[in-house]
Coordinates of C-alpha atoms and ligand atoms in Angstrom, one line a residue:
X183 CA -8.7 -33.1 21.6
X184 CA -10.2 -29.7 21.0
X185 CA -10.0 -27.2 18.0
X186 CA -6.2 -27.5 18.2
X187 CA -5.4 -30.8 19.8
X188 CA -7.5 -33.0 17.6
X189 CA -6.3 -31.6 14.2
X190 CA -2.7 -31.8 15.5
X191 CA -3.2 -35.4 16.6
X192 CA -4.8 -36.2 13.3
X193 CA -2.0 -34.7 11.3
X194 CA 0.6 -36.7 13.2
X195 CA -1.5 -39.8 12.7
X196 CA -1.8 -39.1 9.0
X197 CA 2.0 -39.0 8.7
X198 CA 2.3 -42.4 10.3
X199 CA 2.8 -41.7 14.0
X200 CA 0.8 -43.8 16.5
X201 CA -1.2 -41.2 18.5
X202 CA -3.2 -41.5 21.7
X203 CA -5.6 -38.6 21.7
X204 CA -6.4 -37.8 25.4
X205 CA -9.4 -35.8 26.5
X206 CA -11.2 -35.6 29.9
X207 CA -14.5 -35.3 28.0
X208 CA -15.9 -38.8 27.5
X209 CA -18.2 -37.6 24.7
X210 CA -15.2 -36.4 22.7
X211 CA -13.3 -39.6 23.3
X212 CA -16.2 -41.9 22.3
X213 CA -16.9 -39.9 19.1
X214 CA -13.3 -39.9 18.0
X215 CA -13.1 -43.6 18.5
X216 CA -16.1 -43.9 16.1
X217 CA -14.3 -41.7 13.6
X218 CA -16.6 -38.7 14.5
X219 CA -15.9 -35.2 15.6
X220 CA -18.0 -32.7 17.6
X221 CA -16.3 -29.5 16.4
X222 CA -16.9 -27.7 13.1
X223 CA -13.8 -27.8 10.8
X224 CA -13.8 -28.5 7.1
X225 CA -12.2 -31.8 6.0
X226 CA -11.3 -32.9 9.6
X227 CA -13.9 -35.6 10.1
X228 CA -12.8 -37.5 6.9
X229 CA -9.2 -37.5 8.1
X230 CA -10.2 -38.6 11.6
X231 CA -12.3 -41.4 10.3
X232 CA -9.4 -42.6 8.1
X233 CA -6.7 -42.5 10.8
X234 CA -9.0 -44.1 13.4
X235 CA -9.8 -46.9 10.9
X236 CA -6.1 -47.5 10.3
X237 CA -5.5 -47.6 14.1
X238 CA -3.1 -44.7 14.0
X239 CA -5.3 -42.5 16.3
X240 CA -6.9 -43.9 19.4
X241 CA -8.7 -41.6 21.8
X242 CA -8.5 -42.2 25.5
X243 CA -9.9 -40.6 28.7
X244 CA -6.5 -40.8 30.4
X245 CA -2.8 -40.7 29.1
X246 CA -0.7 -43.7 28.5
X247 CA 3.1 -44.2 28.1
X248 CA 4.4 -42.4 25.0
X249 CA 7.5 -40.9 23.5
X250 CA 6.1 -37.4 23.1
X251 CA 3.5 -35.6 25.2
X252 CA 1.8 -32.6 23.6
X253 CA -0.4 -30.4 25.9
X254 CA -3.1 -28.4 24.1
X255 CA -5.7 -27.7 26.7
X256 CA -7.7 -24.4 27.2
X257 CA -6.1 -21.3 28.8
X258 CA -9.1 -19.0 29.4
X259 CA -9.1 -15.8 31.4
X260 CA -11.0 -15.5 34.7
X261 CA -13.4 -12.7 35.5
X262 CA -10.6 -10.6 36.9
X263 CA -8.8 -10.9 33.5
X264 CA -6.0 -13.0 34.8
X265 CA -5.1 -16.3 33.2
X266 CA -6.7 -19.6 34.3
X267 CA -3.9 -22.1 34.2
X268 CA -5.8 -24.9 36.0
X269 CA -6.2 -26.9 32.7
X270 CA -2.5 -26.8 31.9
X271 CA -1.7 -27.7 35.5
X272 CA -4.0 -30.7 35.7
X273 CA -3.1 -31.9 32.2
X274 CA 0.6 -31.8 33.1
X275 CA -0.1 -33.6 36.4
X276 CA -1.9 -36.3 34.5
X277 CA 1.2 -37.3 32.6
X278 CA 3.6 -37.5 35.5
X279 CA 3.2 -41.2 36.2
X280 CA 3.7 -42.1 32.5
X281 CA 6.9 -40.2 32.0
X282 CA 10.2 -42.0 31.4
X283 CA 13.7 -41.0 30.5
X284 CA 14.1 -39.7 27.0
X285 CA 10.5 -38.4 26.7
X286 CA 9.7 -35.1 25.1
X287 CA 7.0 -32.8 26.5
X288 CA 5.6 -29.9 24.5
X289 CA 3.2 -27.2 25.7
X290 CA 1.0 -25.8 22.8
X291 CA -1.6 -23.9 24.8
X292 CA -1.3 -20.1 24.6
X293 CA 0.1 -19.2 27.9
X294 CA 1.6 -16.3 29.9
X295 CA 5.3 -15.8 29.6
X296 CA 7.2 -18.1 31.9
X297 CA 4.6 -20.9 32.0
X298 CA 6.8 -23.6 30.5
X299 CA 9.6 -23.0 32.8
X300 CA 7.8 -21.9 36.0
X301 CA 4.6 -24.0 35.8
X302 CA 5.1 -27.0 33.6
X303 CA 8.8 -27.8 34.4
X304 CA 8.3 -28.1 38.2
X305 CA 5.3 -30.4 37.8
X306 CA 7.2 -32.7 35.4
X307 CA 10.0 -32.9 37.9
X308 CA 7.6 -34.2 40.5
X309 CA 8.1 -37.5 38.6
X310 CA 11.7 -37.6 39.9
X311 CA 13.0 -37.1 36.4
X312 CA 15.1 -33.9 35.6
X313 CA 14.1 -31.6 32.8
X314 CA 17.1 -31.0 30.5
X315 CA 18.8 -34.2 31.7
X316 CA 16.1 -36.9 31.5
X317 CA 13.2 -35.1 29.8
X318 CA 13.2 -32.6 26.9
X319 CA 10.7 -29.8 27.3
X320 CA 9.6 -26.9 25.1
X321 CA 6.8 -24.6 23.9
X322 CA 5.4 -24.7 20.4
X323 CA 2.4 -22.3 19.9
X324 CA -0.3 -22.7 17.3
X325 CA -1.3 -19.9 14.9
X326 CA -4.0 -21.6 12.8
X327 CA -7.3 -20.0 11.8
X328 CA -10.5 -22.0 12.3
X329 CA -11.9 -23.1 8.9
X330 CA -8.4 -23.6 7.5
X331 CA -6.8 -25.5 10.3
X332 CA -5.6 -28.5 8.3
X333 CA -4.0 -26.4 5.6
X334 CA -2.4 -24.0 8.0
X335 CA -1.1 -26.8 10.3
X336 CA 0.9 -28.0 7.4
X337 CA 1.9 -24.8 5.8
X338 CA 2.4 -22.1 8.5
X339 CA 5.8 -21.3 9.9
X340 CA 6.3 -22.4 13.5
X341 CA 8.3 -21.0 16.4
X342 CA 9.6 -23.5 18.9
X343 CA 11.0 -22.5 22.3
X344 CA 13.2 -25.1 24.0
X345 CA 14.1 -25.3 27.7
X346 CA 17.6 -25.9 26.2
X347 CA 19.0 -26.3 22.7
X348 CA 18.7 -30.0 22.6
X349 CA 15.0 -29.9 23.6
X350 CA 14.3 -27.3 20.8
X351 CA 16.2 -29.5 18.2
X352 CA 14.3 -32.7 19.2
X353 CA 10.9 -31.0 19.2
X354 CA 11.7 -29.5 15.7
X355 CA 12.4 -33.1 14.4
X356 CA 8.9 -34.2 15.6
X357 CA 7.1 -31.2 14.1
X358 CA 9.1 -31.4 10.9
X359 CA 7.2 -34.6 10.2
X360 CA 3.9 -32.7 9.7
X361 CA 5.0 -29.1 8.9
X362 CA 6.2 -27.8 5.5
X363 CA 6.6 -24.2 6.7
X364 CA 9.8 -23.0 8.3
X365 CA 10.5 -23.8 11.9
X366 CA 12.4 -21.3 14.0
X367 CA 14.1 -22.3 17.2
X368 CA 14.4 -20.1 20.3
X369 CA 13.9 -20.2 24.1
X370 CA 10.6 -20.8 25.8
X371 CA 9.9 -17.3 27.0
X372 CA 10.5 -15.8 23.5
X373 CA 8.2 -18.3 21.9
X374 CA 5.5 -17.7 24.5
X375 CA 5.7 -13.9 24.0
X376 CA 5.7 -14.3 20.2
X377 CA 2.4 -16.1 20.3
X378 CA 0.8 -13.5 22.6
X379 CA 2.2 -10.6 20.6
X380 CA 0.8 -11.9 17.3
X381 CA -2.8 -11.7 18.6
X382 CA -2.0 -8.5 20.6
X383 CA -0.8 -6.8 17.4
X384 CA -4.1 -7.5 15.7
X385 CA -6.1 -6.4 18.8
X386 CA -4.2 -3.2 19.1
X387 CA -4.6 -2.4 15.4
X388 CA -8.3 -3.0 15.5
X389 CA -8.5 -0.7 18.5
X390 CA -6.7 2.0 16.5
X391 CA -9.3 1.7 13.8
X392 CA -12.1 1.7 16.4
X393 CA -10.7 4.9 17.8
X394 CA -10.6 6.3 14.3
X395 CA -14.3 5.3 14.0
X396 CA -15.2 7.3 17.1
X397 CA -13.2 10.3 15.9
X398 CA -14.9 10.1 12.5
X399 CA -18.3 9.9 14.0
X400 CA -17.6 13.1 16.0
X401 CA -16.2 14.9 13.0
X402 CA -18.9 13.7 10.6
X403 CA -16.5 11.8 8.4
X404 CA -17.0 8.4 6.9
X405 CA -14.4 6.1 8.6
X406 CA -14.6 3.5 5.8
X407 CA -13.5 6.0 3.2
X408 CA -10.7 7.2 5.4
X409 CA -9.5 3.6 5.8
X410 CA -9.8 2.8 2.2
X411 CA -7.8 5.8 1.0
X412 CA -5.2 5.7 3.8
X413 CA -4.5 2.0 2.9
X414 CA -3.6 3.1 -0.6
X415 CA -0.3 4.2 1.1
X416 CA 2.2 1.4 0.4
X417 CA 3.1 1.0 4.1
X418 CA -0.2 1.5 5.8
X419 CA -2.7 -1.2 6.7
X420 CA -5.4 0.1 8.9
X421 CA -7.5 -2.8 10.2
X422 CA -11.3 -3.1 10.1
X423 CA -13.3 -1.4 12.8
X424 CA -16.6 -2.7 14.1
X425 CA -18.7 -3.6 17.1
X426 CA -15.8 -5.0 19.1
X427 CA -13.4 -7.9 19.1
X428 CA -14.5 -11.5 20.0
X429 CA -13.2 -15.0 19.9
X430 CA -11.0 -16.8 22.4
X431 CA -7.7 -15.5 21.1
X432 CA -7.7 -11.7 20.3
X433 CA -10.0 -10.9 23.2
X434 CA -8.0 -13.0 25.7
X435 CA -4.3 -13.3 24.9
X436 CA -3.4 -9.6 25.4
X437 CA -4.5 -9.9 29.0
X438 CA -1.7 -12.5 29.6
X439 CA 0.8 -9.8 28.7
X440 CA -1.0 -7.2 30.8
X441 CA -1.1 -9.6 33.8
X442 CA 2.7 -10.0 33.6
X443 CA 3.7 -6.4 33.1
X444 CA 0.7 -4.2 34.1
X445 CA 2.7 -1.0 34.5
X446 CA 4.2 -1.3 31.0
X447 CA 1.3 -2.6 29.0
X448 CA -0.4 0.8 28.5
X449 CA -1.2 0.6 24.8
X450 CA -2.2 -3.0 25.0
X451 CA -4.5 -2.4 27.9
X452 CA -6.2 0.7 26.5
X453 CA -6.7 -1.1 23.2
X454 CA -8.3 -4.1 25.0
X455 CA -10.6 -1.8 27.0
X456 CA -11.5 0.3 23.9
X457 CA -12.4 -2.9 21.9
X458 CA -14.4 -4.1 24.9
X459 CA -16.4 -0.9 25.0
X460 CA -17.5 -1.0 21.4
X461 CA -20.8 -3.0 22.0
X462 CA -21.8 -0.2 24.4
X463 CA -21.0 2.4 21.7
X464 CA -23.2 0.5 19.2
X465 CA -25.9 0.3 21.8
X466 CA -25.9 4.0 22.3
X467 CA -26.1 4.5 18.5
X468 CA -29.2 2.3 18.4
X469 CA -30.7 4.1 21.4
X470 CA -30.2 7.4 19.5
X471 CA -31.7 6.0 16.2
X472 CA -34.7 4.8 18.1
X473 CA -35.0 7.9 20.2
X474 CA -34.8 5.7 23.3
X475 CA -38.3 4.3 22.5
X476 CA -38.1 0.9 24.2
X477 CA -41.3 -0.3 22.6
X478 CA -39.4 -0.6 19.3
X479 CA -38.6 -4.0 17.9
X480 CA -35.0 -4.7 16.8
X481 CA -33.8 -7.5 14.5
X482 CA -30.2 -8.5 14.4
X483 CA -28.7 -10.7 11.6
X484 CA -25.7 -12.6 12.8
X485 CA -24.5 -13.2 16.3
X486 CA -21.2 -15.0 16.1
X487 CA -17.8 -13.3 16.8
X488 CA -16.9 -13.2 13.1
X489 CA -18.2 -14.1 9.7
X490 CA -18.9 -17.6 8.4
X491 CA -18.3 -19.4 11.7
X492 CA -20.5 -21.0 14.4
X493 CA -18.2 -19.7 17.2
X494 CA -19.9 -17.3 19.6
X495 CA -17.1 -17.2 22.2
X496 CA -16.7 -13.6 23.5
X497 CA -18.9 -12.3 20.6
X498 CA -19.5 -8.6 20.8
X499 CA -22.9 -9.1 19.3
X500 CA -23.9 -11.2 22.2
X501 CA -22.8 -8.4 24.5
X502 CA -24.8 -6.0 22.5
X503 CA -27.9 -8.2 22.6
X504 CA -27.5 -8.5 26.4
X505 CA -27.5 -4.8 26.8
X506 CA -30.5 -4.3 24.5
X507 CA -32.5 -6.9 26.4
X508 CA -31.5 -5.5 29.8
X509 CA -32.8 -2.2 28.6
X510 CA -36.1 -3.7 27.6
X511 CA -35.8 -3.6 23.9
X512 CA -37.6 -6.3 22.0
X513 CA -34.9 -8.2 20.1
X514 CA -35.1 -11.0 17.6
X515 CA -32.1 -12.5 15.8
X516 CA -31.3 -14.8 13.0
X517 CA -27.9 -16.6 12.4
X518 CA -27.7 -19.4 9.9
X519 CA -24.9 -21.0 11.9
X520 CA -26.6 -21.1 15.3
X521 CA -29.4 -23.4 16.4
X522 CA -29.6 -23.2 20.2
X523 CA -29.7 -19.5 21.0
X524 CA -33.0 -18.7 22.7
X525 CA -34.1 -15.7 20.6
X526 CA -32.8 -17.1 17.3
X527 CA -35.5 -17.4 14.7
X528 CA -35.8 -20.0 11.9
X529 CA -35.5 -17.5 9.1
X530 CA -34.6 -13.9 8.2
X531 CA -38.2 -13.1 7.5
X532 CA -39.4 -14.5 10.8
X533 CA -36.8 -12.4 12.7
X534 CA -37.8 -9.3 10.7
X535 CA -41.6 -9.6 11.4
X536 CA -42.9 -6.2 12.6
X537 CA -39.4 -5.0 13.3
X538 CA -38.6 -1.3 13.5
X539 CA -34.8 -1.6 12.9
X540 CA -32.8 -4.2 11.1
X541 CA -29.1 -4.5 12.2
X542 CA -26.6 -6.3 10.1
X543 CA -24.5 -7.7 12.9
X544 CA -22.2 -10.2 11.2
X545 CA -21.0 -10.2 7.6
X546 CA -21.8 -13.9 6.9
X547 CA -21.7 -14.6 3.2
X548 CA -25.2 -16.0 3.8
X549 CA -26.4 -12.3 4.1
X550 CA -24.9 -11.2 0.8
X551 CA -28.1 -11.2 -1.1
X552 CA -30.8 -10.3 1.4
X553 CA -34.4 -10.5 0.1
X554 CA -34.7 -6.7 0.8
X555 CA -38.2 -6.2 -0.8
X556 CA -39.7 -9.1 1.2
X557 CA -38.0 -7.8 4.4
X558 CA -39.4 -4.4 3.8
X559 CA -42.9 -5.7 3.6
X560 CA -42.4 -7.9 6.7
X561 CA -41.0 -5.0 8.8
X562 CA -43.0 -2.3 10.4
X563 CA -40.2 0.3 10.1
X564 CA -37.7 1.2 7.4
X565 CA -34.4 1.5 9.2
X566 CA -31.3 -0.6 8.5
X567 CA -28.1 -0.1 10.5
X568 CA -25.0 -1.8 9.0
X569 CA -22.3 -2.2 11.6
X570 CA -19.9 -4.0 9.2
X571 CA -19.9 -1.9 6.1
X572 CA -21.3 -5.0 4.3
X573 CA -24.5 -4.0 2.6
X574 CA -24.8 -2.1 -0.7
X575 CA -26.3 1.4 0.3
X576 CA -27.9 1.9 -3.1
X577 CA -29.5 -1.5 -3.2
X578 CA -30.8 -1.0 0.3
X579 CA -32.2 2.4 -0.4
X580 CA -33.8 1.1 -3.7
X581 CA -36.0 -1.1 -1.5
X582 CA -37.2 1.9 0.4
X583 CA -35.0 1.6 3.5
X584 CA -33.1 4.4 5.3
X585 CA -29.5 3.1 5.4
X586 CA -27.3 3.9 8.4
X587 CA -23.7 2.8 8.6
X588 CA -21.7 2.6 11.8
X589 CA -18.8 5.0 11.5
X590 CA -20.3 7.4 9.0
X591 CA -22.6 9.2 11.4
Ligands
NAD1711 N1 -8.7 -22.7 18.5 C1 -7.8 -21.9 18.0 O1 -8.0 -21.3 16.9 C2 -6.5 -21.6 18.7 C3 -5.5 -21.1 17.9 C4 -4.2 -20.9 18.5 C5 -4.0 -21.3 19.8 N2 -5.1 -21.8 20.6 C6 -4.8 -22.2 21.9 O2 -4.8 -23.6 22.0 C7 -5.2 -24.1 23.3 C8 -6.4 -25.1 23.1 O3 -7.4 -24.4 22.5 P1 -8.7 -25.1 21.8 O4 -9.4 -24.0 21.0 O5 -8.2 -26.3 21.2 O6 -9.5 -25.5 23.1 P2 -10.8 -26.4 23.1 O7 -11.6 -25.9 24.3 O8 -11.4 -26.6 21.8 O9 -10.2 -27.9 23.5 C9 -9.6 -28.2 24.7 C10 -9.9 -29.6 25.0 O10 -9.1 -30.0 26.2 C11 -9.8 -30.9 27.0 N3 -9.2 -30.9 28.3 C12 -9.4 -30.0 29.3 N4 -8.6 -30.4 30.4 C13 -8.0 -31.5 30.0 C14 -7.0 -32.4 30.7 N5 -6.6 -32.2 31.9 N6 -6.6 -33.5 30.0 C15 -7.0 -33.7 28.7 N7 -7.9 -33.0 28.1 C16 -8.4 -31.9 28.7 C17 -11.2 -30.3 26.9 O11 -12.2 -31.3 27.2 C18 -11.3 -29.9 25.4 O12 -11.8 -30.9 24.6 C19 -5.6 -22.8 24.0 O13 -4.5 -22.4 24.8 C20 -5.9 -21.8 22.9 O14 -5.7 -20.5 23.4 C21 -6.3 -22.0 20.0

């Protein structure tokens, strides 16, 4: 019942299915049964409240008998960058004793190629039932974006991989009750790799732009101009460079491909490593701007992994902050979406007090109209480093700042 499982369960409930929403976290279960949610997602709480009231969604700490079982548990990476499949394994084990002939099992968690057939199938067969004959099994990945999950669950196209044709067809019938987009049927491995490749495509393209940023920096060319004008070509779409790639998808999923085929995943791996190295690059930039004077105070606006979200998972700004603190810089931050980060201040001005360098870390809409004159009076120094190409150079300079932009030397 996380970011994916809960909206999915809610959608099925909205369309008249009776859904049991299982989660091992008691707090999640108790809240759902009160019609409340603990994740940030627009419009979701109203829907949950409604379906819980109607009795279509009931949360539970353990599974019960059902016609369809959908598994949507976390699939993180371990420190050695290999996949941690323990949640998928324990969730699959937890349904064994409730399975009966004719049931459908669907894995939704983003997983390495082969997981449905090689990990989930053997566990299901511990029940004594045979996949393909007694149980239908498949893989149906999710491609929603946080903030628009409800809309995208309904409207995005879906790919379903079945362990056999019948499984794929039956799973399609279930999803068709909530999905307006096209549904494409294939085998499990193809569907698993599609999901991984979608995020890898984006990670690799961001790496390409980050590489361009490094080249531009060396050649004293403005990377943002190069990208803007190159993208006037009708078949070119250079992505946005920046301080690195965060989140639990783009920074994680490519490793599942690398894990499976390390010898062949050269572009994927070097992209991942390049994106992971960007916080260090930004750190070196800051070090240069401040001439390695560790007595300087730095203010960072925004710490989440991307704009207009409260999600800090794998955030490159957190990595940058860690590096700055480890090197004894005095750092204060402000992020309007975050409450419980130890160096987060209550306001922009509080964070800027006596600061020597202001860094625009995340392009939250909240930072669109910064009170530049007040910030200037509050700060000790007059340097602004924009690592997102977000601020208006002229406006910033009008308030007496020296404006520096990542990727334009
Ligand atoms: N969040 C996204 O935007 C997104 C998008 C596409 C795919 N995915 C994939 O979907 C999967 C789920 O991601 P998420 O963001 O929803 O994760 P999440 O951490 O928000 O939620 C997972 C939930 O599963 C629960 N859980 C763990 N083990 C369990 C078990 N054995 N039985 C029952 N519940 C258990 C946890 O308590 C948690 O509430 C992951 O594989 C992720 O990569 C996520």
